[in-house]
XYZ file of C-alpha atoms in Angstrom:
721
model
C -35.003 -30.833 44.456
C -38.367 -29.638 43.184
C -36.412 -28.420 40.145
C -35.222 -31.996 39.527
C -38.769 -33.278 39.853
C -40.091 -30.742 37.372
C -37.414 -31.673 34.867
C -38.133 -35.395 35.281
C -41.858 -34.937 34.842
C -41.229 -33.257 31.479
C -41.579 -35.946 28.806
C -39.096 -34.142 26.582
C -36.380 -34.643 29.149
C -36.887 -38.289 30.037
C -34.764 -40.817 28.124
C -36.512 -42.503 25.215
C -39.573 -40.318 25.814
C -40.574 -42.103 29.064
C -43.160 -40.422 31.290
C -43.324 -40.395 35.082
C -46.616 -41.031 36.857
C -48.824 -37.974 36.799
C -47.783 -35.656 39.670
C -50.143 -34.627 42.447
C -51.407 -31.067 42.025
C -51.817 -30.216 45.671
C -49.452 -27.968 47.635
C -49.748 -29.704 51.031
C -46.736 -31.409 52.587
C -47.933 -34.880 51.738
C -48.466 -33.841 48.080
C -44.838 -32.659 47.905
C -43.555 -35.839 49.575
C -45.518 -37.972 47.107
C -44.147 -36.124 44.095
C -40.563 -36.264 45.379
C -40.912 -40.012 46.003
C -42.103 -40.512 42.422
C -39.032 -38.671 41.185
C -36.664 -40.532 43.494
C -38.132 -43.891 42.493
C -37.650 -43.038 38.840
C -34.058 -41.956 39.491
C -33.280 -45.157 41.339
C -34.872 -47.214 38.539
C -32.246 -45.756 36.192
C -29.360 -46.917 38.364
C -28.572 -43.667 40.140
C -27.676 -44.322 43.783
C -28.897 -41.731 46.273
C -27.389 -42.206 49.718
C -29.198 -40.817 52.793
C -31.603 -38.837 50.644
C -35.334 -39.306 51.334
C -38.433 -37.410 50.295
C -39.226 -36.217 53.856
C -35.687 -34.892 54.368
C -35.808 -33.034 51.067
C -39.244 -31.501 51.646
C -38.422 -30.541 55.236
C -35.107 -28.987 54.089
C -32.934 -31.367 56.098
C -31.004 -32.213 52.906
C -29.685 -29.232 51.014
C -29.450 -29.886 47.270
C -26.745 -27.756 45.784
C -26.732 -26.722 42.138
C -23.850 -29.099 41.548
C -25.804 -32.028 43.000
C -28.851 -31.194 40.894
C -26.772 -31.132 37.726
C -25.154 -34.395 38.790
C -28.554 -36.058 38.880
C -29.722 -34.501 35.630
C -26.530 -35.309 33.745
C -26.649 -38.854 35.052
C -29.723 -39.213 32.881
C -28.036 -37.417 29.987
C -25.464 -40.243 29.680
C -27.466 -43.136 31.184
C -28.760 -44.563 27.926
C -26.725 -45.633 24.909
C -28.850 -43.928 22.283
C -27.168 -42.033 19.444
C -28.102 -38.674 20.954
C -26.673 -39.543 24.357
C -23.533 -41.038 22.861
C -23.011 -37.760 21.017
C -23.413 -35.898 24.314
C -20.730 -38.049 25.896
C -18.419 -37.549 22.926
C -18.993 -33.809 23.163
C -18.055 -33.868 26.839
C -14.899 -35.871 26.118
C -13.979 -33.474 23.306
C -14.383 -30.539 25.687
C -12.072 -32.257 28.183
C -9.472 -32.995 25.520
C -9.538 -29.404 24.286
C -9.118 -27.995 27.773
C -6.321 -30.365 28.759
C -4.473 -30.183 25.419
C -1.645 -27.974 26.800
C -0.937 -30.575 29.533
C 1.118 -33.730 29.040
C 0.106 -37.269 30.081
C -3.543 -36.508 30.804
C -5.166 -39.010 28.451
C -6.689 -41.170 31.247
C -8.809 -40.401 34.306
C -7.299 -43.060 36.535
C -4.146 -41.168 37.625
C -6.053 -38.002 38.590
C -3.926 -35.705 36.395
C -6.765 -35.100 33.952
C -9.113 -33.829 36.689
C -6.349 -31.681 38.171
C -5.567 -30.311 34.700
C -9.228 -29.349 34.209
C -9.204 -27.441 37.482
C -5.812 -25.820 36.833
C -6.821 -24.728 33.334
C -9.743 -22.706 34.690
C -8.518 -21.911 38.198
C -4.723 -22.052 38.296
C -4.842 -20.441 41.732
C -6.356 -23.615 43.272
C -3.758 -26.226 42.261
C 0.015 -26.119 41.795
C 0.081 -28.455 38.836
C 3.876 -28.523 38.618
C 4.055 -30.392 41.930
C 1.785 -33.267 40.869
C 3.305 -36.689 40.093
C 1.961 -39.298 37.740
C 3.038 -42.051 40.134
C 0.719 -40.701 42.876
C -2.764 -41.275 41.405
C -4.586 -41.470 44.749
C -3.019 -38.214 45.910
C -3.899 -36.540 42.609
C -7.502 -37.750 42.709
C -8.012 -36.707 46.335
C -6.534 -33.286 45.555
C -9.023 -32.867 42.714
C -11.978 -34.126 44.839
C -11.119 -31.893 47.789
C -10.548 -28.741 45.701
C -13.720 -29.368 43.691
C -15.832 -29.840 46.811
C -14.360 -26.894 48.707
C -14.054 -24.270 45.982
C -16.254 -25.379 43.084
C -19.290 -26.704 44.980
C -18.980 -30.143 43.323
C -19.932 -32.958 45.733
C -17.466 -35.779 46.295
C -19.247 -38.616 44.504
C -16.259 -40.861 43.776
C -13.661 -42.671 45.864
C -10.016 -42.395 44.869
C -9.097 -45.905 46.039
C -12.003 -47.466 44.139
C -10.959 -45.759 40.909
C -7.287 -46.702 41.253
C -7.810 -50.260 42.443
C -10.663 -51.153 40.092
C -9.424 -52.607 36.783
C -12.264 -50.900 34.884
C -13.802 -47.981 36.813
C -17.450 -47.126 36.277
C -17.320 -44.953 33.146
C -20.815 -43.572 33.690
C -20.023 -42.496 37.215
C -16.813 -40.784 36.123
C -18.494 -39.018 33.195
C -21.261 -37.873 35.506
C -18.677 -36.407 37.852
C -16.732 -34.806 34.981
C -19.939 -33.223 33.710
C -20.123 -31.334 36.996
C -16.839 -29.646 36.095
C -18.260 -28.677 32.725
C -21.151 -26.850 34.369
C -19.039 -25.499 37.202
C -16.870 -23.819 34.590
C -19.800 -22.763 32.405
C -19.337 -19.211 33.632
C -15.672 -19.405 32.728
C -16.623 -20.718 29.286
C -18.961 -17.788 28.840
C -16.225 -15.398 29.912
C -13.779 -17.091 27.563
C -16.225 -16.733 24.684
C -16.726 -13.076 25.559
C -12.972 -12.526 25.792
C -12.454 -14.234 22.422
C -15.040 -11.965 20.810
C -13.388 -8.897 22.311
C -9.929 -10.046 21.229
C -11.201 -10.652 17.713
C -12.728 -7.176 17.542
C -9.635 -5.566 19.055
C -7.368 -7.436 16.646
C -9.366 -6.032 13.722
C -9.123 -2.519 15.163
C -5.420 -2.854 15.888
C -4.728 -4.055 12.352
C -6.825 -1.243 10.891
C -5.102 1.359 13.072
C -1.724 -0.002 12.023
C -2.717 0.369 8.365
C -3.938 3.910 9.065
C -0.678 4.838 10.771
C 1.359 3.301 7.946
C -0.691 5.230 5.401
C -0.229 8.501 7.269
C 3.509 7.910 7.640
C 4.027 6.901 4.015
C 1.867 9.787 2.773
C 3.796 12.305 4.897
C 7.162 11.011 3.694
C 6.095 11.004 0.041
C 4.614 14.514 0.214
C 7.747 15.777 1.981
C 9.954 14.273 -0.754
C 7.811 15.948 -3.417
C 8.008 19.246 -1.495
C 11.818 19.047 -1.384
C 12.221 17.918 -4.999
C 10.043 20.482 -6.779
C 12.269 23.533 -5.923
C 15.291 21.662 -7.311
C 13.413 20.994 -10.547
C 12.163 24.586 -10.679
C 15.706 26.001 -10.549
C 16.386 27.395 -14.020
C 19.766 29.052 -13.390
C 21.901 28.052 -16.380
C 25.587 27.187 -16.102
C 28.098 28.991 -18.333
C 29.871 25.914 -19.670
C 28.758 22.828 -21.540
C 30.471 20.581 -18.981
C 28.535 22.126 -16.109
C 25.217 21.787 -17.946
C 25.971 18.186 -18.854
C 26.602 17.539 -15.147
C 23.120 18.906 -14.455
C 21.773 16.503 -17.043
C 23.641 13.626 -15.391
C 22.171 14.591 -12.007
C 18.736 14.562 -13.598
C 19.425 11.087 -14.997
C 20.342 9.889 -11.501
C 17.065 11.347 -10.257
C 15.108 9.467 -12.913
C 17.027 6.187 -12.556
C 17.786 6.059 -8.828
C 15.713 8.457 -6.750
C 12.315 8.514 -8.430
C 11.557 4.778 -9.060
C 11.279 3.926 -5.317
C 8.888 6.867 -4.907
C 6.779 5.584 -7.798
C 6.534 2.279 -5.927
C 5.651 4.077 -2.697
C 2.875 6.005 -4.416
C 1.467 2.785 -5.853
C 1.729 1.022 -2.476
C 0.016 3.963 -0.827
C -2.996 3.594 -3.093
C -3.052 -0.170 -2.517
C -2.901 0.232 1.260
C -5.697 2.780 1.155
C -7.977 0.557 -0.926
C -7.245 -2.523 1.195
C -7.901 -0.587 4.379
C -11.227 0.740 3.102
C -12.278 -2.780 2.133
C -11.403 -4.184 5.551
C -13.211 -1.341 7.284
C -16.356 -1.981 5.259
C -16.205 -5.718 5.907
C -15.772 -5.208 9.667
C -18.666 -2.738 9.889
C -16.357 0.233 10.516
C -16.678 3.710 8.994
C -14.478 4.716 6.082
C -10.977 5.989 6.835
C -10.500 9.724 6.385
C -6.797 10.664 6.202
C -5.445 13.855 7.710
C -6.046 17.070 5.806
C -3.961 17.246 2.671
C -3.146 13.510 2.688
C -6.038 12.097 0.691
C -5.155 9.879 -2.258
C -6.415 12.684 -4.509
C -4.110 15.189 -2.732
C -1.112 12.927 -3.327
C -2.150 12.391 -6.959
C -2.334 16.164 -7.483
C 1.053 16.698 -5.831
C 2.534 13.956 -8.012
C 1.008 15.513 -11.115
C 2.597 18.836 -10.187
C 5.950 17.096 -9.706
C 5.804 15.470 -13.138
C 4.830 18.746 -14.803
C 7.819 20.517 -13.235
C 10.000 17.528 -14.052
C 8.992 17.609 -17.716
C 9.622 21.356 -17.838
C 13.036 20.899 -16.219
C 14.124 18.289 -18.732
C 12.955 20.452 -21.634
C 14.851 23.421 -20.190
C 18.003 21.325 -19.754
C 17.906 20.137 -23.349
C 17.191 23.662 -24.607
C 20.132 25.064 -22.653
C 22.452 22.328 -23.875
C 21.388 23.011 -27.467
C 22.005 26.733 -26.880
C 25.463 26.097 -25.466
C 26.223 23.738 -28.329
C 25.282 26.482 -30.799
C 27.309 29.038 -28.855
C 30.308 26.718 -28.961
C 29.826 26.416 -32.690
C 29.499 30.205 -33.038
C 32.575 30.752 -30.874
C 34.603 28.441 -33.106
C 33.244 30.179 -36.199
C 33.996 33.572 -34.646
C 37.541 32.487 -33.891
C 38.168 31.309 -37.450
C 36.725 34.442 -39.085
C 38.658 36.671 -36.729
C 41.868 34.791 -37.530
C 41.283 35.231 -41.231
C 40.470 38.917 -40.844
C 43.489 39.493 -38.610
C 45.660 37.836 -41.215
C 44.198 40.035 -43.965
C 44.709 43.265 -42.004
C 48.163 42.333 -40.738
C 50.825 44.861 -41.941
C 48.398 46.990 -43.889
C 48.373 49.806 -41.349
C 52.126 50.263 -41.643
C 51.997 50.163 -45.425
C 49.205 52.679 -45.556
C 51.056 54.997 -43.183
C 54.156 55.282 -45.380
C 54.883 58.619 -47.183
C 56.606 57.147 -50.205
C 54.480 59.327 -52.407
C 56.472 62.412 -51.373
C 59.413 61.493 -53.612
C 57.343 59.921 -56.390
C 56.823 61.357 -59.864
C 53.408 62.196 -61.284
C 53.304 58.954 -63.192
C 54.243 57.012 -60.063
C 51.591 58.863 -58.068
C 48.948 57.883 -60.584
C 50.073 54.262 -60.325
C 49.810 54.425 -56.512
C 46.338 55.917 -56.844
C 45.166 53.028 -59.067
C 46.540 50.473 -56.655
C 44.920 52.227 -53.736
C 41.581 52.248 -55.539
C 41.955 48.504 -56.042
C 42.686 48.093 -52.311
C 39.571 50.096 -51.420
C 37.507 47.780 -53.618
C 38.983 44.778 -51.799
C 38.310 46.493 -48.442
C 34.638 46.915 -49.371
C 34.450 43.166 -50.044
C 35.944 42.441 -46.617
C 33.377 44.708 -44.969
C 30.754 41.934 -45.289
C 33.039 39.632 -43.295
C 33.391 42.306 -40.631
C 29.611 42.552 -40.369
C 29.357 38.767 -40.044
C 31.898 38.869 -37.245
C 29.928 41.656 -35.574
C 26.695 39.634 -35.803
C 28.346 36.622 -34.227
C 29.813 38.820 -31.535
C 26.340 40.153 -30.749
C 25.150 36.604 -29.999
C 28.233 35.955 -27.904
C 27.998 39.199 -25.953
C 27.110 37.378 -22.707
C 30.818 36.410 -22.574
C 32.751 39.658 -21.774
C 36.207 38.481 -22.936
C 34.750 37.543 -26.311
C 32.976 40.896 -26.534
C 36.174 42.768 -25.733
C 38.014 40.755 -28.330
C 35.317 41.516 -30.870
C 35.522 45.258 -30.178
C 39.271 45.131 -30.698
C 38.859 43.506 -34.092
C 36.216 45.951 -35.152
C 38.448 48.868 -34.220
C 41.257 47.375 -36.282
C 39.139 47.253 -39.434
C 36.804 50.242 -39.188
C 36.584 53.786 -37.910
C 39.727 55.970 -37.889
C 41.790 53.489 -39.809
C 39.625 53.957 -42.882
C 40.667 57.619 -42.883
C 44.312 56.701 -42.548
C 44.023 54.383 -45.500
C 42.640 57.209 -47.596
C 45.398 59.639 -46.704
C 48.375 57.371 -46.103
C 49.171 56.232 -49.613
C 52.116 53.806 -49.738
C 54.295 52.878 -52.707
C 54.577 49.119 -52.102
C 52.370 46.548 -53.832
C 49.586 45.721 -51.302
C 48.646 42.473 -53.095
C 51.991 41.023 -52.184
C 50.802 40.921 -48.573
C 47.659 38.820 -49.084
C 47.844 36.063 -46.392
C 48.214 33.180 -48.838
C 50.035 31.043 -46.264
C 47.113 31.233 -43.807
C 44.602 30.424 -46.544
C 46.662 27.426 -47.574
C 46.546 26.247 -43.944
C 42.803 26.815 -43.527
C 41.793 24.844 -46.619
C 42.980 21.417 -45.375
C 41.788 22.278 -41.877
C 38.284 22.877 -43.189
C 38.439 19.668 -45.168
C 39.356 17.760 -42.005
C 36.535 19.383 -40.045
C 34.016 18.488 -42.742
C 35.180 14.874 -42.686
C 34.883 14.763 -38.894
C 31.386 16.238 -39.080
C 30.324 13.589 -41.591
C 31.609 10.861 -39.243
C 29.814 12.466 -36.300
C 26.528 12.703 -38.178
C 26.829 9.084 -39.309
C 27.486 7.960 -35.710
C 24.492 9.974 -34.535
C 22.305 8.333 -37.169
C 23.389 4.910 -35.953
C 22.448 5.910 -32.390
C 19.063 7.165 -33.586
C 18.335 3.910 -35.380
C 19.591 1.845 -32.445
C 17.289 3.652 -29.998
C 14.343 3.567 -32.405
C 14.672 -0.180 -33.021
C 14.238 -0.874 -29.287
C 11.660 1.860 -28.611
C 9.440 0.645 -31.468
C 9.289 -2.769 -29.771
C 8.992 -1.656 -26.136
C 6.309 0.989 -26.689
C 3.765 -1.370 -28.297
C 4.661 -4.133 -25.793
C 3.729 -1.860 -22.890
C 0.463 -0.859 -24.546
C -0.419 -4.490 -25.278
C 0.210 -5.542 -21.673
C -1.961 -2.697 -20.408
C -4.832 -3.898 -22.606
C -4.361 -7.553 -21.616
C -4.388 -6.706 -17.903
C -7.544 -4.691 -18.407
C -9.206 -7.682 -20.077
C -8.181 -10.038 -17.266
C -9.617 -7.720 -14.601
C -13.052 -7.632 -16.244
C -13.131 -11.244 -17.393
C -16.086 -13.181 -15.946
C -15.163 -16.551 -17.435
C -12.912 -17.709 -14.603
C -12.833 -17.559 -10.816
C -11.110 -14.858 -8.807
C -8.300 -17.281 -8.011
C -7.790 -17.910 -11.720
C -7.713 -14.168 -12.332
C -5.154 -13.800 -9.544
C -2.912 -16.516 -10.991
C -3.081 -14.914 -14.419
C -2.250 -11.476 -13.022
C 0.676 -12.883 -11.029
C 2.084 -14.335 -14.241
C 1.735 -10.957 -15.932
C 3.485 -9.328 -12.982
C 6.426 -11.731 -13.259
C 6.690 -11.173 -17.013
C 6.733 -7.420 -16.457
C 9.462 -7.729 -13.836
C 11.530 -9.877 -16.216
C 11.117 -7.259 -18.979
C 12.820 -4.554 -16.899
C 16.235 -5.283 -18.481
C 14.909 -4.041 -21.851
C 13.915 -0.724 -20.269
C 17.377 -0.410 -18.728
C 19.043 -1.052 -22.101
C 16.874 1.597 -23.734
C 17.863 4.034 -20.978
C 21.495 3.331 -21.855
C 20.876 4.042 -25.547
C 19.049 7.230 -24.595
C 21.980 8.364 -22.476
C 24.382 7.813 -25.380
C 22.099 9.911 -27.578
C 21.998 12.748 -25.080
C 25.763 12.655 -24.606
C 26.056 13.030 -28.370
C 23.600 15.953 -28.203
C 20.943 14.118 -30.223
C 17.537 15.544 -29.415
C 15.440 14.408 -32.362
C 14.689 11.025 -33.899
C 12.633 10.700 -37.061
C 12.722 6.878 -36.848
C 10.322 6.516 -33.897
C 7.343 8.195 -32.281
C 8.393 6.913 -28.848
C 10.624 9.198 -26.811
C 12.326 7.998 -23.641
C 9.850 10.105 -21.694
C 6.928 8.285 -23.340
C 8.452 4.913 -22.484
C 9.170 5.930 -18.875
C 5.624 7.145 -18.300
C 4.171 4.028 -19.917
C 6.400 1.742 -17.846
C 5.456 3.478 -14.595
C 1.766 3.238 -15.518
C 2.174 -0.470 -16.310
C 3.793 -1.192 -12.936
C 1.078 0.770 -11.141
C -1.716 -0.874 -13.123
C -0.628 -4.469 -12.459
C -0.131 -3.793 -8.745
C -3.476 -1.989 -8.454
C -5.326 -4.710 -10.379
C -3.870 -7.491 -8.222
C -4.937 -5.547 -5.142
C -8.462 -5.151 -6.514
C -8.795 -8.910 -6.999
C -7.382 -9.536 -3.501
C -10.020 -7.217 -2.054
C -12.721 -8.943 -4.077
C -11.621 -12.272 -2.601
C -11.783 -10.752 0.894
C -15.296 -9.506 0.203
C -16.437 -12.771 -1.335
C -15.182 -14.844 1.588
C -16.525 -12.451 4.214
C -19.972 -12.219 2.662
C -20.348 -15.677 1.206
C -20.833 -14.521 -2.386
C -20.964 -17.276 -4.997
C -18.997 -17.141 -8.233
C -22.287 -16.865 -10.129
C -23.265 -13.794 -8.129
C -19.855 -12.226 -8.748
C -20.249 -12.864 -12.471
C -23.657 -11.178 -12.443
C -22.259 -8.159 -10.607
C -19.317 -7.978 -13.003
C -21.544 -8.219 -16.081
C -23.770 -5.372 -14.831
C -20.763 -3.251 -13.897
C -19.001 -3.839 -17.218
C -22.122 -2.861 -19.145
C -22.261 0.574 -17.510
C -18.486 1.098 -17.366
C -18.733 3.088 -20.573
C -15.175 4.445 -20.453
C -13.764 0.954 -19.860
C -11.525 2.225 -17.076
C -12.859 0.050 -14.248
C -15.030 2.848 -12.824
C -18.539 4.223 -13.253
C -19.374 7.883 -12.982
C -22.475 8.783 -10.890
C -24.838 8.940 -13.882
C -23.797 5.498 -15.096
C -24.059 4.119 -11.563
C -27.607 5.496 -11.269
C -28.530 3.870 -14.588
C -27.020 0.598 -13.384
C -29.096 0.649 -10.183
C -32.277 1.456 -12.077
C -31.609 -1.487 -14.406
C -31.388 -3.719 -11.327
C -34.773 -2.609 -10.003
C -33.890 0.215 -7.615
C -36.467 3.002 -7.296
C -34.237 6.029 -6.742
C -35.097 9.562 -5.732
C -32.503 12.305 -5.447
C -32.219 12.004 -1.665
C -31.893 8.214 -1.703
C -29.320 8.278 -4.502
C -27.288 10.917 -2.645
C -27.326 8.652 0.418
C -26.135 5.682 -1.639
C -23.325 7.754 -3.161
C -22.005 8.515 0.323
C -21.751 4.756 0.852
C -20.016 3.869 -2.397
C -17.892 7.022 -2.663
C -17.203 8.156 0.926
C -14.153 10.193 -0.133
C -16.086 12.059 -2.838
C -13.822 11.025 -5.712
C -16.655 11.242 -8.230
C -16.415 7.600 -9.360
C -17.668 4.176 -8.230
C -15.168 1.312 -8.347
C -16.124 -2.324 -8.818
C -15.083 -3.056 -5.230
C -17.399 -0.347 -3.894
C -20.160 -1.663 -6.176
C -19.810 -5.187 -4.741
C -19.780 -3.845 -1.183
C -23.015 -1.993 -1.812
C -24.768 -4.895 -3.507
C -23.872 -7.249 -0.625
C -23.992 -4.777 2.242
C -26.539 -6.793 4.284
C -25.214 -10.321 3.784
C -22.091 -10.327 5.973
C -22.115 -11.372 9.605
C -20.219 -8.705 11.511
C -19.756 -7.828 15.139
C -21.569 -4.806 16.493
C -20.852 -2.335 19.256
C -23.735 -3.822 21.265
C -22.204 -7.302 21.080
C -18.849 -5.996 22.265
C -20.538 -4.164 25.146
C -22.298 -7.381 26.152
C -18.988 -9.255 26.098
C -17.319 -6.648 28.305
C -20.314 -6.847 30.656
C -19.679 -10.568 31.109
C -16.004 -9.966 31.918
C -17.049 -7.212 34.337
C -19.456 -9.548 36.204
C -22.499 -7.610 34.993
C -21.161 -4.224 36.108
C -21.378 -1.070 33.965
C -17.646 -0.572 34.335
C -14.570 -2.763 34.286
C -11.361 -2.599 36.292
C -7.765 -2.775 35.192
C -7.303 -6.044 37.092
C -10.279 -7.614 35.339
C -8.956 -6.625 31.927
C -5.508 -8.015 32.671
C -6.975 -11.211 34.092
C -9.400 -11.925 31.241
C -7.542 -10.652 28.135
C -4.098 -11.337 26.652
C -1.510 -8.726 27.703
C -1.440 -6.861 24.363
C -5.215 -6.528 24.130
C -5.541 -5.690 27.826
C -3.043 -2.839 27.588
C -4.708 -1.647 24.376
C -8.009 -1.306 26.260
C -6.438 0.258 29.353
C -4.637 2.909 27.292
C -7.801 3.901 25.409
C -10.678 3.493 27.853
C -11.830 6.636 29.633
C -12.516 6.799 33.349
C -15.978 5.598 34.309
C -18.105 8.262 35.968
C -20.857 6.993 38.242
C -21.914 6.773 41.902
C -20.944 3.087 42.113
C -17.524 3.506 40.510
C -14.441 2.512 42.535
C -11.147 4.293 41.882
C -9.683 3.358 38.522
C -12.943 2.056 37.032
C -12.995 2.219 33.217
C -15.873 2.940 30.843
C -16.171 0.003 28.436
C -19.451 1.262 26.945
C -18.027 4.426 25.376
C -14.936 2.448 24.369
C -17.054 -0.135 22.538
C -18.932 2.606 20.693
C -15.659 4.259 19.705
C -14.434 1.008 18.152
C -17.129 1.400 15.512
C -17.027 5.193 15.326
C -14.939 7.717 13.448
C -11.197 7.251 13.607
C -9.146 9.810 15.482
C -6.289 9.459 13.008
């Protein structure tokens, strides 16, 4: 009770600034009785009824004042007056009651006792079986609440159930005084709830970050594995022996470019976005930067992807070269066939004629005539020798094909070697010119004319395909470049808010998605060109490869830029940065972003800091670089620049705060038990802690005690992933 007296004698406590009579300073019994009487008189003057409580009984210890009774008296003063401050206190108490009883139905009045029972059940469900209470039994409900409160919560029974139920308008002040006792009785529970909420918030951040880390690791592993499997296929340079087989290889490559690679391009882009978002969230939650497993850094994936595209480009070039080679070989084979047919026709029958011995019965004059004709034949044979050499040259190029080579050897033997000797010695009497293959020549002339006409038609069709592809490519190429420049301007624009930038970028993204049909049509034109073996186009500087690369870069750029703005919004909201501050940061960054690629190299970053008043030595600058470039990429992004410039403005939880919260849940112990975790935290968070906390080692540790101190430190330490 002396505590009550001290509080009442303080002028700052008394309503309306009233003062009690000056207390006696002595320590004798009569001094104490006098001071207690002054306090009791003041209490009674404010309408608080004290039954069977006198100064002598209090001083002599015959009346034991519990903490609940003391708070009852004090809070009676807190709501006694009708001043604005006290009315606010009452409203605050009512709001607390409403918040605590919100999950319960029909608890909007005190008179039926359900509200008091709900307050008790909300904090101590083990004391009341709320499901068995009935709204039509108000006296029973009230008595249950009074009895439980007095027995288990140390709240004195200050109200009568019958008076409350049977009085048309119960004493509001008396009820609020009694309810205030519940507020303070559950103050410890409120503190534990606050501690649990802080822990759950911290754990939720860690769980989300760990999920992002796991997703990054999984996606990175899958993408690297796909690259590892794909590169050997693209490195295979074993040529097929037929045009059809090589064209099938080209078709498989088209499927790779159209079907298999685009999802991987999206995965690579998403991987970079996830990494940047994760790093931003880690910085904002006062966590260290994420370090992926060895070989799975963003730079590692970029290098692997670069290697894939180099092999891919080499594979496509090899395919086209091989198809051109086979096309030429087909042309040579057809040419070889025609020349051989003509030569076979020319040599047909001549061996028999030259082997005849008709000169044996000829006269001298006839012999001389045969000699002149034979000399003429030899002259004609010399002219045909050039054709034989042409056939031999073609055969040399076709030597990879053994049947063709064998056929070539046969022809050469028919027109050279021993047969030349026979022609010199086997002089025949018949007229050799009568056997010139005029019929074959007559057949070949119209055939050649037809082939020339077909070639003209083919070349004209090819030219139409070239122009058709070029017309589209000359539109799409510049469109892609223009969009890249526009997106770059939006990302560095300081005229509008981040939300306006986001809306603009979303519109660009939708326009890009809608433009995809033009890329698909160009792919179709490109396929027609390749099927027609067209590998050059003087009407455009844009190849399909150029367009593909540009399109992939455009998709990646818009996604990355949107992610950057999203992260800037996260940072702004977490650190309370104004739009004016963001504009200042952006203006400084843009000035030193000399390459206009959204990044500063270390020298430009140093110059930027110096321009903003930083006094930098080598050691200090090296320390700052570890903050803005933890993964040692050699550049400083705008997001990292903002994080550094606002590094001390955000309110973040610390390991010490989490330790203090666990200490509350553990009832001030240096360890916590599994039961306490499961009682105080939601199931998911409780099991998260149980699975990660190490065993507490100490002389006071019971079996199964867990170390929340090392666990709290680990939440803000290096990731194990």
